[in-house]
Coordinates of C-alpha atoms in Angstrom, one line a residue:
X1461 CA -44.1 244.5 134.8
X1462 CA -43.3 245.1 131.1
X1463 CA -40.9 243.4 128.9
X1464 CA -37.9 245.1 130.4
X1465 CA -37.1 243.8 133.8
X1466 CA -37.3 245.9 136.7
X1467 CA -38.5 244.9 140.1
X1468 CA -37.2 245.1 143.6
X1469 CA -33.6 245.5 142.9
X1470 CA -33.4 248.3 140.4
X1471 CA -36.7 250.1 140.6
X1472 CA -39.1 250.8 137.7
X1473 CA -37.7 251.9 134.5
X1474 CA -34.7 249.6 134.1
X1475 CA -31.9 252.3 134.4
X1476 CA -28.8 251.8 136.6
X1477 CA -26.4 254.6 137.2
X1478 CA -23.6 252.4 138.6
X1479 CA -22.3 252.0 142.1
X1480 CA -21.4 255.3 143.8
X1481 CA -17.7 256.0 143.8
X1482 CA -16.0 254.5 146.9
X1483 CA -18.9 252.1 147.6
X1484 CA -17.6 248.5 148.1
X1485 CA -19.0 245.7 146.1
X1486 CA -20.9 243.1 148.0
X1487 CA -21.9 239.5 147.3
X1488 CA -25.6 239.0 146.4
X1489 CA -27.9 238.7 149.5
X1490 CA -31.3 238.1 148.0
X1491 CA -33.0 237.0 144.8
X1492 CA -35.9 238.7 142.9
X1493 CA -37.7 237.5 139.7
X1494 CA -35.8 239.9 137.5
X1495 CA -32.3 239.0 138.8
X1496 CA -33.2 235.3 138.6
X1497 CA -34.1 235.8 135.0
X1498 CA -30.8 237.6 134.4
X1499 CA -28.8 234.7 135.7
X1500 CA -30.8 232.2 133.7
X1501 CA -30.3 234.3 130.6
X1502 CA -26.6 235.1 131.1
X1503 CA -24.6 234.6 134.3
X1504 CA -22.2 237.4 133.2
X1505 CA -25.2 239.8 132.8
X1506 CA -26.2 239.0 136.4
X1507 CA -22.6 239.8 137.6
X1508 CA -22.6 243.1 135.7
X1509 CA -25.9 244.2 137.2
X1510 CA -25.7 242.9 140.8
X1511 CA -22.0 242.8 141.7
X1512 CA -20.3 245.4 139.3
X1513 CA -23.5 247.5 139.1
X1514 CA -22.4 248.8 135.7
X1515 CA -24.4 251.8 134.4
X1516 CA -27.1 251.1 131.8
X1517 CA -29.0 253.3 129.5
X1518 CA -32.6 254.1 130.2
X1519 CA -35.0 253.2 127.4
X1520 CA -38.2 254.6 126.1
X1521 CA -40.0 251.2 126.5
X1522 CA -38.9 250.8 130.1
X1523 CA -39.8 254.3 131.1
X1524 CA -43.2 253.9 129.4
X1525 CA -43.8 250.8 131.4
X1526 CA -43.0 252.6 134.6
X1527 CA -45.4 255.4 133.6
X1528 CA -48.2 253.1 132.7
X1529 CA -47.9 251.2 135.9
X1530 CA -48.0 254.4 137.9
X1531 CA -51.2 255.5 136.1
X1532 CA -52.9 252.1 136.7
X1533 CA -52.0 252.2 140.4
X1534 CA -53.1 255.8 140.8
X1535 CA -56.5 255.3 139.2
X1536 CA -57.6 253.1 142.1
X1537 CA -57.4 256.1 144.4
X1538 CA -60.5 257.3 142.7
X1539 CA -64.0 256.1 143.6
X1540 CA -65.1 253.1 141.6
X1541 CA -67.6 255.0 139.4
X1542 CA -64.8 257.5 138.4
X1543 CA -62.4 254.9 137.2
X1544 CA -62.9 255.6 133.5
X1545 CA -60.7 255.6 130.5
X1546 CA -60.8 259.4 130.1
X1547 CA -59.8 259.9 133.7
X1548 CA -56.9 257.4 133.3
X1549 CA -55.7 259.1 130.2
X1550 CA -55.8 262.4 132.0
X1551 CA -53.4 261.0 134.7
X1552 CA -50.6 260.4 132.2
X1553 CA -49.1 263.9 132.0
X1554 CA -49.1 264.3 135.8
X1555 CA -47.6 260.9 136.4
X1556 CA -44.9 261.7 133.8
X1557 CA -44.0 264.9 135.7
X1558 CA -43.8 262.9 138.9
X1559 CA -41.5 260.4 137.3
X1560 CA -39.3 263.2 135.9
X1561 CA -39.0 264.7 139.3
X1562 CA -37.9 261.4 140.8
X1563 CA -35.6 260.6 137.8
X1564 CA -34.7 263.7 135.9
X1565 CA -32.2 261.8 133.7
X1566 CA -35.3 260.4 131.8
X1567 CA -35.7 263.7 130.1
X1568 CA -32.6 262.8 128.0
X1569 CA -34.7 260.2 126.2
X1570 CA -36.3 262.8 124.1
X1571 CA -33.6 265.4 123.7
X1572 CA -32.9 267.2 120.4
X1573 CA -29.1 267.3 120.5
X1574 CA -28.8 264.2 118.4
X1575 CA -26.9 262.1 121.0
X1576 CA -27.8 258.5 121.4
X1577 CA -31.0 258.0 123.3
X1578 CA -30.6 257.4 127.0
X1579 CA -26.8 257.7 127.0
X1580 CA -25.7 256.3 130.3
X1581 CA -24.2 258.6 132.9
X1582 CA -22.2 257.4 135.8
X1583 CA -23.5 258.2 139.3
X1584 CA -21.8 260.5 141.6
X1585 CA -20.5 259.7 145.1
X1586 CA -24.1 259.4 146.3
X1587 CA -25.2 257.3 143.3
X1588 CA -27.2 260.3 141.8
X1589 CA -27.1 260.6 138.0
X1590 CA -24.6 263.1 136.6
X1591 CA -25.8 265.9 134.3
X1592 CA -29.3 266.6 135.2
X1593 CA -31.6 265.8 132.3
X1594 CA -28.5 264.5 130.4
X1595 CA -28.2 267.7 128.4
X1596 CA -30.2 269.0 125.5
X1597 CA -33.8 270.0 125.4
X1598 CA -36.8 267.7 124.8
X1599 CA -38.1 267.2 121.3
X1600 CA -41.8 268.2 121.8
X1601 CA -43.1 266.0 118.9
X1602 CA -41.2 263.0 120.0
X1603 CA -42.3 263.3 123.6
X1604 CA -45.9 263.9 122.6
X1605 CA -45.8 260.7 120.5
X1606 CA -44.4 258.7 123.4
X1607 CA -47.0 260.0 125.8
X1608 CA -49.7 259.2 123.3
X1609 CA -48.5 255.6 123.1
X1610 CA -48.7 255.4 126.9
X1611 CA -52.2 256.7 126.8
X1612 CA -53.2 254.1 124.2
X1613 CA -51.8 251.3 126.5
X1614 CA -53.7 252.7 129.4
X1615 CA -56.9 252.9 127.3
X1616 CA -56.5 249.3 126.1
X1617 CA -56.5 248.1 129.7
X1618 CA -60.2 249.0 129.9
X1619 CA -60.9 246.4 127.1
X1620 CA -59.3 243.7 129.3
X1621 CA -60.4 244.6 132.8
X1622 CA -63.0 246.8 134.4
X1623 CA -61.4 248.8 137.2
X1624 CA -64.8 250.0 138.4
X1625 CA -65.5 246.4 139.5
X1626 CA -62.2 245.8 141.2
X1627 CA -61.1 246.7 144.7
X1628 CA -57.5 245.5 145.0
X1629 CA -56.3 244.3 148.4
X1630 CA -52.8 245.5 147.5
X1631 CA -51.1 247.6 144.9
X1632 CA -47.4 247.7 144.2
X1633 CA -46.9 245.3 147.1
X1634 CA -43.3 244.8 148.3
X1635 CA -42.9 241.2 149.6
X1636 CA -39.9 239.5 151.1
X1637 CA -39.5 236.2 152.8
X1638 CA -36.6 234.0 153.9
X1639 CA -37.0 230.3 153.1
X1640 CA -36.0 227.6 155.6
X1641 CA -32.8 227.2 153.5
X1642 CA -31.8 230.8 154.3
X1643 CA -32.5 232.1 150.8
X1644 CA -34.1 235.5 150.9
X1645 CA -36.7 236.2 148.1
X1646 CA -38.1 239.6 147.4
X1647 CA -40.2 241.4 144.7
X1648 CA -42.9 243.9 143.9
X1649 CA -46.3 242.6 142.9
X1650 CA -48.4 244.9 140.7
X1651 CA -51.8 244.0 142.2
X1652 CA -53.3 241.5 144.6
X1653 CA -57.0 240.8 144.5
X1654 CA -58.8 238.9 147.3
X1655 CA -62.2 237.4 146.6
X1656 CA -64.9 237.3 149.4
X1657 CA -64.1 233.6 149.6
X1658 CA -60.5 234.5 150.5
X1659 CA -59.1 233.3 147.2
X1660 CA -56.1 235.3 146.0
X1661 CA -55.3 236.5 142.5
X1662 CA -51.9 237.9 141.6
X1663 CA -52.0 240.3 138.7
X1664 CA -49.0 241.6 136.7
X1665 CA -49.2 244.3 134.0
X1666 CA -47.0 244.0 130.9
X1667 CA -46.8 246.9 128.5
X1668 CA -45.3 244.6 125.8
X1669 CA -47.0 242.0 123.7
X1670 CA -47.9 238.5 124.9
X1671 CA -45.1 236.0 124.1
X1672 CA -45.5 233.1 121.8
X1673 CA -46.3 229.8 123.6
X1674 CA -42.7 228.6 123.4
X1675 CA -41.6 231.8 125.3
X1676 CA -44.4 231.8 128.0
X1677 CA -42.3 229.9 130.6
X1678 CA -40.3 233.0 131.6
X1679 CA -43.3 235.3 132.6
X1680 CA -45.0 232.3 134.3
X1681 CA -41.8 231.7 136.3
X1682 CA -42.0 235.3 137.5
X1683 CA -45.6 234.8 138.6
X1684 CA -44.8 231.5 140.3
X1685 CA -42.0 233.3 142.2
X1686 CA -44.5 235.8 143.5
X1687 CA -47.0 233.0 144.4
X1688 CA -44.3 231.2 146.3
X1689 CA -43.4 234.2 148.3
X1690 CA -47.1 234.9 149.2
X1691 CA -47.7 231.3 150.0
X1692 CA -44.7 231.3 152.4
X1693 CA -45.9 234.5 154.0
X1694 CA -49.6 233.8 154.3
X1695 CA -49.9 230.0 154.2
X1696 CA -52.3 230.0 151.3
X1697 CA -51.6 229.1 147.6
X1698 CA -52.9 231.9 145.4
X1699 CA -55.8 230.7 143.3
X1700 CA -54.9 232.4 140.1
X1701 CA -51.9 234.1 138.4
X1702 CA -52.9 236.7 135.8
X1703 CA -50.7 238.4 133.2
X1704 CA -52.3 241.4 131.5
X1705 CA -50.5 242.3 128.2
X1706 CA -51.4 245.8 127.2
X1707 CA -49.3 245.8 124.1
X1708 CA -51.3 243.1 122.4
X1709 CA -54.5 243.1 124.4
X1710 CA -54.1 239.6 125.8
X1711 CA -54.8 238.2 129.3
X1712 CA -53.0 235.0 130.3
X1713 CA -54.0 233.1 133.4
X1714 CA -52.5 230.1 135.3
X1715 CA -53.9 228.4 138.4
X1716 CA -51.0 227.0 140.4
X1717 CA -51.0 223.9 142.6
X1718 CA -48.9 223.5 145.7
X1719 CA -46.6 221.2 143.9
X1720 CA -46.0 223.9 141.2
X1721 CA -44.7 226.2 144.0
X1722 CA -42.6 223.5 145.6
X1723 CA -41.0 222.9 142.2
X1724 CA -40.4 226.6 141.8
X1725 CA -38.7 226.7 145.3
X1726 CA -36.5 223.8 144.3
X1727 CA -35.5 225.6 141.1
X1728 CA -34.7 228.8 143.0
X1729 CA -32.6 226.9 145.5
X1730 CA -30.6 225.3 142.6
X1731 CA -30.3 228.7 140.9
X1732 CA -29.1 230.3 144.1
X1733 CA -26.5 227.6 144.7
X1734 CA -25.2 228.3 141.2
X1735 CA -25.0 232.0 141.9
X1736 CA -23.1 231.4 145.1
X1737 CA -20.6 229.2 143.4
X1738 CA -20.0 231.8 140.7
X1739 CA -19.7 234.5 143.3
X1740 CA -17.1 232.5 145.3
X1741 CA -15.1 231.5 142.2
X1742 CA -15.5 234.6 140.1
X1743 CA -16.4 232.4 137.2
X1744 CA -19.3 234.1 135.5
X1745 CA -19.9 232.7 132.0
X1746 CA -21.4 234.7 129.2
X1747 CA -24.2 233.0 127.4
X1748 CA -25.0 234.3 123.9
X1749 CA -28.7 234.6 123.3
X1750 CA -31.4 236.5 121.4
X1751 CA -31.3 239.4 123.8
X1752 CA -27.6 240.2 123.2
X1753 CA -28.4 242.7 120.5
X1754 CA -30.0 244.9 123.2
X1755 CA -27.4 244.4 125.9
X1756 CA -25.6 247.5 127.2
X1757 CA -22.5 245.5 128.1
X1758 CA -21.3 244.2 124.8
X1759 CA -18.2 246.3 125.0
X1760 CA -17.0 244.4 128.1
X1761 CA -18.4 241.0 127.1
X1762 CA -16.0 238.2 125.9
X1763 CA -18.6 237.0 123.4
X1764 CA -18.1 240.3 121.5
X1765 CA -14.4 240.7 122.0
X1766 CA -14.6 242.7 125.2
X1767 CA -12.9 242.2 128.6
X1768 CA -14.9 242.4 131.8
X1769 CA -13.7 244.8 134.5
X1770 CA -11.6 243.3 137.3
X1771 CA -13.7 241.1 139.6
X1772 CA -14.4 243.2 142.7
X1773 CA -15.0 240.4 145.2
X1774 CA -12.5 238.1 147.0
X1775 CA -13.4 234.4 147.2
X1776 CA -15.7 233.8 150.2
X1777 CA -16.1 230.4 151.9
X1778 CA -19.7 229.3 152.2
X1779 CA -20.5 226.4 154.6
X1780 CA -22.0 223.4 152.8
X1781 CA -25.7 223.3 153.0
X1782 CA -26.1 227.1 153.6
X1783 CA -27.1 228.5 150.2
X1784 CA -28.3 231.8 151.4
X1785 CA -26.2 232.5 154.5
X1786 CA -27.5 232.3 158.1
X1787 CA -30.7 230.4 158.4
X1788 CA -33.7 232.5 159.6
X1789 CA -36.7 230.2 159.2
X1790 CA -40.1 231.7 158.6
X1791 CA -38.9 235.3 158.3
X1792 CA -40.8 237.6 156.0
X1793 CA -42.4 240.9 155.5
X1794 CA -44.9 242.8 153.3
X1795 CA -45.4 246.4 152.7
X1796 CA -44.4 249.4 150.6
X1797 CA -40.9 250.3 149.7

């Protein structure tokens, strides 16, 4: 996915409308790559997103990532010979309309009323966004420029991969497994390719630019997470992990070994143990970092003089040695969401 996180928990596009009025807060029950990244970045951010479910603004970058992913997935519905750049570009307007139908609040990203882009709107009792379209009419020039950038990203993909030569085994694959420890892992994989030899390649599209080497560990952790889940579900270590950066035209690959995935599992178990301790104690520490300038929750963050909302969970006793609740060895599933 692109440089805004977004997978199984929140859906593509990175917007949260908040918990519906009257819905009870619940302790976390599973872990996805995006939420694992949240906790490692800032435990308080994880709390705001998973437990408090505070509303967040949509963003043009996140929505563009959602749109581009939809176009790349849809293109594979066409026969191989018809998977061309012009056809892919032609899919952009229709996929944008589909996205708007599913999430009408995204129209507010391009409104002419001068309000701040993507102003967050609390969900109603059913969690639906309030104020369809968020008010105002779309600025045609701004929307056209945004769609043109999405088309450029789609076109760049053809310089990195040839979809006419690819027949994905899976697209937008929802995966979920419960480790022997009881920890439930879940996520959505952009594409799974299977060679005639049976070797598996996991592919993830990013609409941002490739990170500098010192920042590559985060995206690779996400890919190892997916590889771990597939390994536990299918019993085979994926041969290759591939990140396709459409923003910069780079392709990064990594060939994992079994020990890589065992180390990833150990890291996730330690991470989940820390999440459970914070959940039980209510002690979610903020961690100032380079992403704070883009955080929607600065007003309620102690690092910026704010006060978090009252903690909505009572302490819960968790038996020692049970980091993820009841143990259900070998459980898992794959399929669409």
